Short mmCIF file of C-alpha atoms in Angstrom, two decimals:
data_model
loop_
_atom_site.label_atom_id
_atom_site.label_comp_id
_atom_site.label_asym_id
_atom_site.label_seq_id
_atom_site.Cartn_x
_atom_site.Cartn_y
_atom_site.Cartn_z
CA UNK A 102 4.37 -0.69 12.78
CA UNK A 103 1.99 -3.88 14.19
CA UNK A 104 5.11 -6.89 15.33
CA UNK A 105 3.84 -10.53 14.24
CA UNK A 106 5.56 -13.45 15.76
CA UNK A 107 6.57 -15.96 12.16
CA UNK A 108 4.36 -19.19 13.27
CA UNK A 109 5.48 -22.16 13.59
CA UNK A 110 6.03 -24.24 10.56
CA UNK A 111 6.13 -21.91 7.95
CA UNK A 112 9.58 -21.54 6.32
CA UNK A 113 9.86 -21.76 2.76
CA UNK A 114 6.25 -20.86 2.25
CA UNK A 115 5.54 -18.21 -0.34
CA UNK A 116 2.82 -15.68 1.50
CA UNK A 117 0.13 -16.18 -0.77
CA UNK A 118 -0.63 -20.04 0.32
CA UNK A 119 0.13 -19.38 3.35
CA UNK A 120 -2.57 -16.07 3.63
CA UNK A 121 -4.95 -18.96 1.47
CA UNK A 122 -4.15 -21.12 4.34
CA UNK A 123 -5.12 -18.29 7.66
CA UNK A 124 -8.29 -17.73 5.11
CA UNK A 125 -9.15 -21.35 5.03
CA UNK A 126 -8.91 -21.94 8.78
CA UNK A 127 -10.83 -18.86 9.88
CA UNK A 128 -13.02 -19.88 7.71
CA UNK A 129 -13.74 -23.53 9.44
CA UNK A 130 -14.04 -21.40 12.32
CA UNK A 131 -16.09 -17.60 11.86
CA UNK A 132 -18.86 -17.65 13.48
CA UNK A 133 -21.90 -16.52 12.80
CA UNK A 134 -22.71 -13.07 11.86
CA UNK A 135 -26.31 -11.78 14.56
CA UNK A 136 -29.22 -10.53 11.88
CA UNK A 137 -28.38 -6.85 13.54
CA UNK A 138 -24.87 -6.84 12.60
CA UNK A 139 -24.34 -7.44 9.01
CA UNK A 140 -23.54 -10.50 7.12
CA UNK A 141 -22.50 -13.03 8.88
CA UNK A 142 -19.63 -15.17 8.69
CA UNK A 143 -17.63 -13.51 10.77
CA UNK A 144 -13.24 -13.29 12.06
CA UNK A 145 -12.53 -14.35 7.89
CA UNK A 146 -9.67 -12.19 6.60
CA UNK A 147 -10.31 -12.62 1.85
CA UNK A 148 -8.45 -10.29 -1.00
CA UNK A 149 -11.27 -6.99 -0.95
CA UNK A 150 -12.57 -6.89 -3.25
CA UNK A 151 -11.75 -3.53 -5.93
CA UNK A 152 -14.84 -0.97 -4.37
CA UNK A 153 -15.55 2.52 -5.22
CA UNK A 154 -15.66 2.11 -0.30
CA UNK A 155 -12.60 0.21 -0.53
CA UNK A 156 -10.24 3.38 -2.76
CA UNK A 157 -10.23 5.13 0.26
CA UNK A 158 -8.53 2.39 1.26
CA UNK A 159 -4.94 2.83 0.98
CA UNK A 160 -1.12 1.75 1.05
CA UNK A 161 2.23 4.30 2.74
CA UNK A 162 5.28 4.40 1.25
CA UNK A 163 8.24 6.14 0.95
CA UNK A 164 8.69 8.89 -1.95
CA UNK A 165 11.20 7.49 -3.56
CA UNK A 166 9.17 4.95 -4.30
CA UNK A 167 7.07 6.45 -6.43
CA UNK A 168 7.65 5.21 -9.57
CA UNK A 169 8.36 2.10 -8.20
CA UNK A 170 5.33 1.19 -5.74
CA UNK A 171 5.58 -2.80 -5.73
CA UNK A 172 6.56 -3.73 -2.10
CA UNK A 173 7.73 -0.82 -1.01
CA UNK A 174 4.54 0.06 1.33
CA UNK A 175 4.99 -0.05 4.42
CA UNK A 176 2.10 1.12 6.62
CA UNK A 177 -2.69 1.75 5.56
CA UNK A 178 -4.01 4.72 5.72
CA UNK A 179 -7.45 5.60 4.08
CA UNK A 180 -9.80 9.48 2.99
CA UNK A 181 -11.88 10.66 6.20
CA UNK A 182 -14.37 13.88 5.39
CA UNK A 183 -12.82 16.55 5.68
CA UNK A 184 -13.05 20.82 5.33
CA UNK A 185 -10.40 20.89 3.64
CA UNK A 186 -11.35 17.50 1.31
CA UNK A 187 -8.03 16.22 1.35
CA UNK A 188 -7.67 13.83 4.97
CA UNK A 189 -6.34 11.56 6.03
CA UNK A 190 -6.07 9.01 8.47
CA UNK A 191 -3.65 6.27 10.45
CA UNK A 192 -1.85 5.29 13.67
CA UNK A 193 0.88 7.40 14.60
CA UNK A 194 3.66 4.91 14.49
CA UNK A 195 3.74 5.45 10.97
CA UNK A 196 3.79 9.34 11.09
CA UNK A 197 7.15 9.21 13.24
CA UNK A 198 9.72 10.60 10.78
CA UNK A 199 9.10 14.47 10.93
CA UNK A 200 10.65 14.87 7.83
CA UNK A 201 10.84 11.97 6.02
CA UNK A 202 8.78 12.53 2.85
CA UNK A 203 6.12 10.11 2.04
CA UNK A 204 2.75 9.45 -0.11
CA UNK A 205 -0.53 7.63 0.07
CA UNK A 206 -1.77 5.84 -3.22
CA UNK A 207 -5.92 4.95 -2.22
CA UNK A 208 -6.44 2.05 -3.48
CA UNK A 209 -3.41 0.43 -4.42
CA UNK A 210 -2.45 -3.18 -6.05
CA UNK A 211 -0.32 -5.11 -7.75
CA UNK A 212 1.76 -1.78 -8.17
CA UNK A 213 -0.60 -0.18 -9.84
CA UNK A 214 -1.91 4.05 -8.25
CA UNK A 215 -5.19 3.84 -10.33
CA UNK A 216 -6.19 6.52 -7.76
CA UNK A 217 -2.61 8.54 -8.17
CA UNK A 218 0.04 8.40 -6.35
CA UNK A 219 -0.89 11.51 -3.58
CA UNK A 220 2.31 13.76 -1.64
CA UNK A 221 1.75 13.91 1.12
CA UNK A 222 2.23 17.24 3.74
CA UNK A 223 1.13 18.41 7.29
CA UNK A 224 1.14 15.94 9.70
CA UNK A 225 -1.52 16.00 13.18
CA UNK A 226 -0.42 13.43 15.80
CA UNK A 227 -1.95 14.44 19.20
CA UNK A 228 1.13 15.25 22.09
CA UNK A 229 0.52 12.07 24.17
CA UNK A 230 2.44 10.38 20.48
CA UNK A 231 4.87 13.24 20.78
CA UNK A 232 6.03 13.62 24.25
CA UNK A 233 6.07 9.95 24.80
CA UNK A 234 5.02 7.26 22.72
CA UNK A 235 1.38 6.96 24.74
CA UNK A 236 0.20 3.30 23.18
CA UNK A 237 -3.42 5.89 23.65
CA UNK A 238 -2.67 8.01 21.84
CA UNK A 239 -0.97 6.36 18.36
CA UNK A 240 -3.70 8.24 15.66
CA UNK A 241 -2.53 11.19 13.01
CA UNK A 242 -3.93 13.16 10.85
CA UNK A 243 -2.53 14.30 7.54
CA UNK A 244 -3.32 16.54 4.94
CA UNK A 245 -2.11 15.05 1.22
CA UNK A 246 -2.16 17.31 -1.99
CA UNK A 247 -2.97 18.46 -4.83
CA UNK A 248 -3.23 15.70 -7.91
CA UNK A 249 -3.60 17.96 -10.87
CA UNK A 250 -5.74 20.20 -9.77
CA UNK A 251 -7.80 17.72 -7.61
CA UNK A 252 -8.31 17.61 -4.19
CA UNK A 253 -8.67 13.54 -2.66
CA UNK A 254 -11.62 13.97 -1.72
CA UNK A 255 -13.36 15.00 -4.17
CA UNK A 256 -11.57 12.03 -6.51
CA UNK A 257 -12.60 8.27 -4.15
CA UNK A 258 -14.94 9.55 -1.45
CA UNK A 259 -14.60 9.80 3.03
CA UNK A 260 -15.49 8.04 5.06
CA UNK A 261 -17.05 9.98 8.14
CA UNK A 262 -14.57 10.19 11.19
CA UNK A 263 -16.50 9.37 14.37
CA UNK A 264 -15.41 9.12 18.26
CA UNK A 265 -17.34 8.07 21.42
CA UNK A 266 -18.97 5.78 19.67
CA UNK A 267 -19.62 2.47 22.01
CA UNK A 268 -17.35 -0.55 21.44
CA UNK A 269 -18.64 -3.42 19.52
CA UNK A 270 -21.81 -1.74 19.08
CA UNK A 271 -22.08 -3.22 15.86
CA UNK A 272 -19.37 -5.22 13.83
CA UNK A 273 -16.81 -2.67 11.75
CA UNK A 274 -14.58 -3.73 8.40
CA UNK A 275 -10.87 -3.65 9.01
CA UNK A 276 -8.89 -3.64 5.56
CA UNK A 277 -5.16 -3.03 4.68
CA UNK A 278 -2.16 -3.85 3.31
CA UNK A 279 0.64 -6.50 4.88
CA UNK A 280 3.20 -6.61 3.23
CA UNK A 281 3.33 -9.87 2.73
CA UNK A 282 1.58 -8.09 -0.43
CA UNK A 283 0.66 -6.11 -2.58
CA UNK A 284 -3.33 -6.33 -2.24
CA UNK A 285 -6.16 -5.05 0.60
CA UNK A 286 -6.77 -7.97 2.91
CA UNK A 287 -10.57 -7.17 4.89
CA UNK A 288 -12.48 -9.04 7.63
CA UNK A 289 -15.29 -8.19 9.71
CA UNK A 290 -16.05 -8.62 12.96
CA UNK A 291 -17.23 -6.81 16.77
CA UNK A 292 -14.34 -4.61 18.18
CA UNK A 293 -14.47 -5.78 22.06
CA UNK A 294 -13.14 -3.36 24.83
CA UNK A 295 -8.97 -4.96 26.32
CA UNK A 296 -9.41 -1.56 28.21
CA UNK A 297 -11.23 1.75 28.98
CA UNK A 298 -9.17 2.40 26.38
CA UNK A 299 -8.26 0.25 24.04
CA UNK A 300 -10.79 -2.13 22.11
CA UNK A 301 -9.04 -5.64 20.20
CA UNK A 302 -10.33 -7.02 17.44
CA UNK A 303 -10.13 -10.58 15.85
CA UNK A 304 -9.11 -11.43 11.89
CA UNK A 305 -6.48 -13.91 10.93
CA UNK A 306 -3.55 -12.07 8.18
CA UNK A 307 -3.48 -8.65 9.99
CA UNK A 308 0.62 -7.42 9.99
CA UNK A 309 3.56 -5.42 9.85
CA UNK A 310 1.70 -2.85 6.82
CA UNK A 311 -1.98 -2.54 8.38
CA UNK A 312 -0.96 -0.47 10.62
CA UNK A 313 -2.98 2.67 9.76
CA UNK A 314 -6.07 0.30 8.27
CA UNK A 315 -9.77 1.76 9.13
CA UNK A 316 -12.10 0.06 11.51
CA UNK A 317 -15.57 0.80 9.37
CA UNK A 318 -19.58 0.61 10.54
CA UNK A 319 -22.12 0.07 8.53
CA UNK A 320 -23.45 3.54 8.69
CA UNK A 321 -19.96 4.04 7.24
CA UNK A 322 -18.03 5.94 9.24
CA UNK A 323 -14.35 5.12 11.14
CA UNK A 324 -14.83 3.81 15.01
CA UNK A 325 -11.23 2.72 15.79
CA UNK A 326 -8.32 2.98 13.04
CA UNK A 327 -4.72 -0.33 13.04
CA UNK A 328 -2.30 0.94 16.10
CA UNK A 329 -3.05 1.54 19.97
CA UNK A 330 -1.47 -1.55 22.15
CA UNK A 331 1.79 -3.17 20.46
CA UNK A 332 1.50 -0.52 18.12
CA UNK A 333 -1.34 -2.70 16.71
CA UNK A 334 -1.14 -5.96 17.58
CA UNK A 335 2.20 -8.90 18.34
CA UNK A 336 0.81 -11.02 15.88
CA UNK A 337 -1.17 -11.21 12.72
CA UNK A 338 -4.48 -12.78 14.13
CA UNK A 339 -5.68 -9.59 17.04
CA UNK A 340 -5.19 -6.21 15.95
CA UNK A 341 -6.05 -2.89 18.88
CA UNK A 342 -7.32 0.74 17.93
CA UNK A 343 -7.17 2.87 20.61
CA UNK A 344 -10.48 3.74 21.54
CA UNK A 345 -11.78 7.22 19.51
CA UNK A 346 -12.74 9.76 22.77
CA UNK A 347 -12.33 13.58 23.63
CA UNK A 348 -8.84 13.34 22.24
CA UNK A 349 -9.73 12.10 19.05
CA UNK A 350 -11.92 14.63 18.36
CA UNK A 351 -9.79 17.46 19.25
CA UNK A 352 -7.22 16.29 17.13
CA UNK A 353 -9.83 15.90 14.60
CA UNK A 354 -11.20 19.39 14.30
CA UNK A 355 -7.08 20.42 15.19
CA UNK A 356 -6.92 18.60 11.04
CA UNK A 357 -9.76 19.15 9.53
CA UNK A 358 -9.36 22.82 10.15
CA UNK A 359 -5.89 22.47 9.05
CA UNK A 360 -4.10 23.89 12.27
CA UNK A 361 -1.37 21.87 12.27
CA UNK A 362 -0.46 20.07 15.70
CA UNK A 363 3.94 22.28 16.65
#
């Protein structure tokens, strides 16, 4: 999971108050977006508004929390378009327990599941992760079972999964679920290169629980997934993603075709 360091002087501070303080701090120092990158400012984290787009992002829970969701989520995932219309993407380290029963709740807010509670089925992780937890392979897909005869993409839609997009080509919006909040947060900024295989983004408040958060560009494409280096980041202010190239494209093809990895 994404790890964070305790912020000095926060003992006894409520999570909501702490989050509000981080947002205020970011707002005073955020840069203004360039004209070709959409509206600014960059680097400001706020509560994500409930929209058709944000409904594609949800929280992951152990199946034993299905009847009592509040406070039980541990990672973030999002719906991506596939032939089977049943696919979510997240970080590989969020799906490490092969035998664990999980559920995905798109648009989760305040203990409620406005679009249903969906059982996570087949999981798809690259060999680089399953064989050695290589941080450059920290990406995964999973199928979700039908719910009341419907497929998840038919209910909330799905973003395109895009590989080969240059890091920082445009700004992206990151949406995820910190484990101290029962609602999603969102931040827009421009990624930069951490290395040839990793990209990073500076956005405050992305603490434990936000692993798996999608990085969505202005064309509605997932061009990053929070994870990778330091399993997403050692602090809440800087997050990472694997650069989505050939390995990610191959994994997506396998998952979208319904052919799980061994």
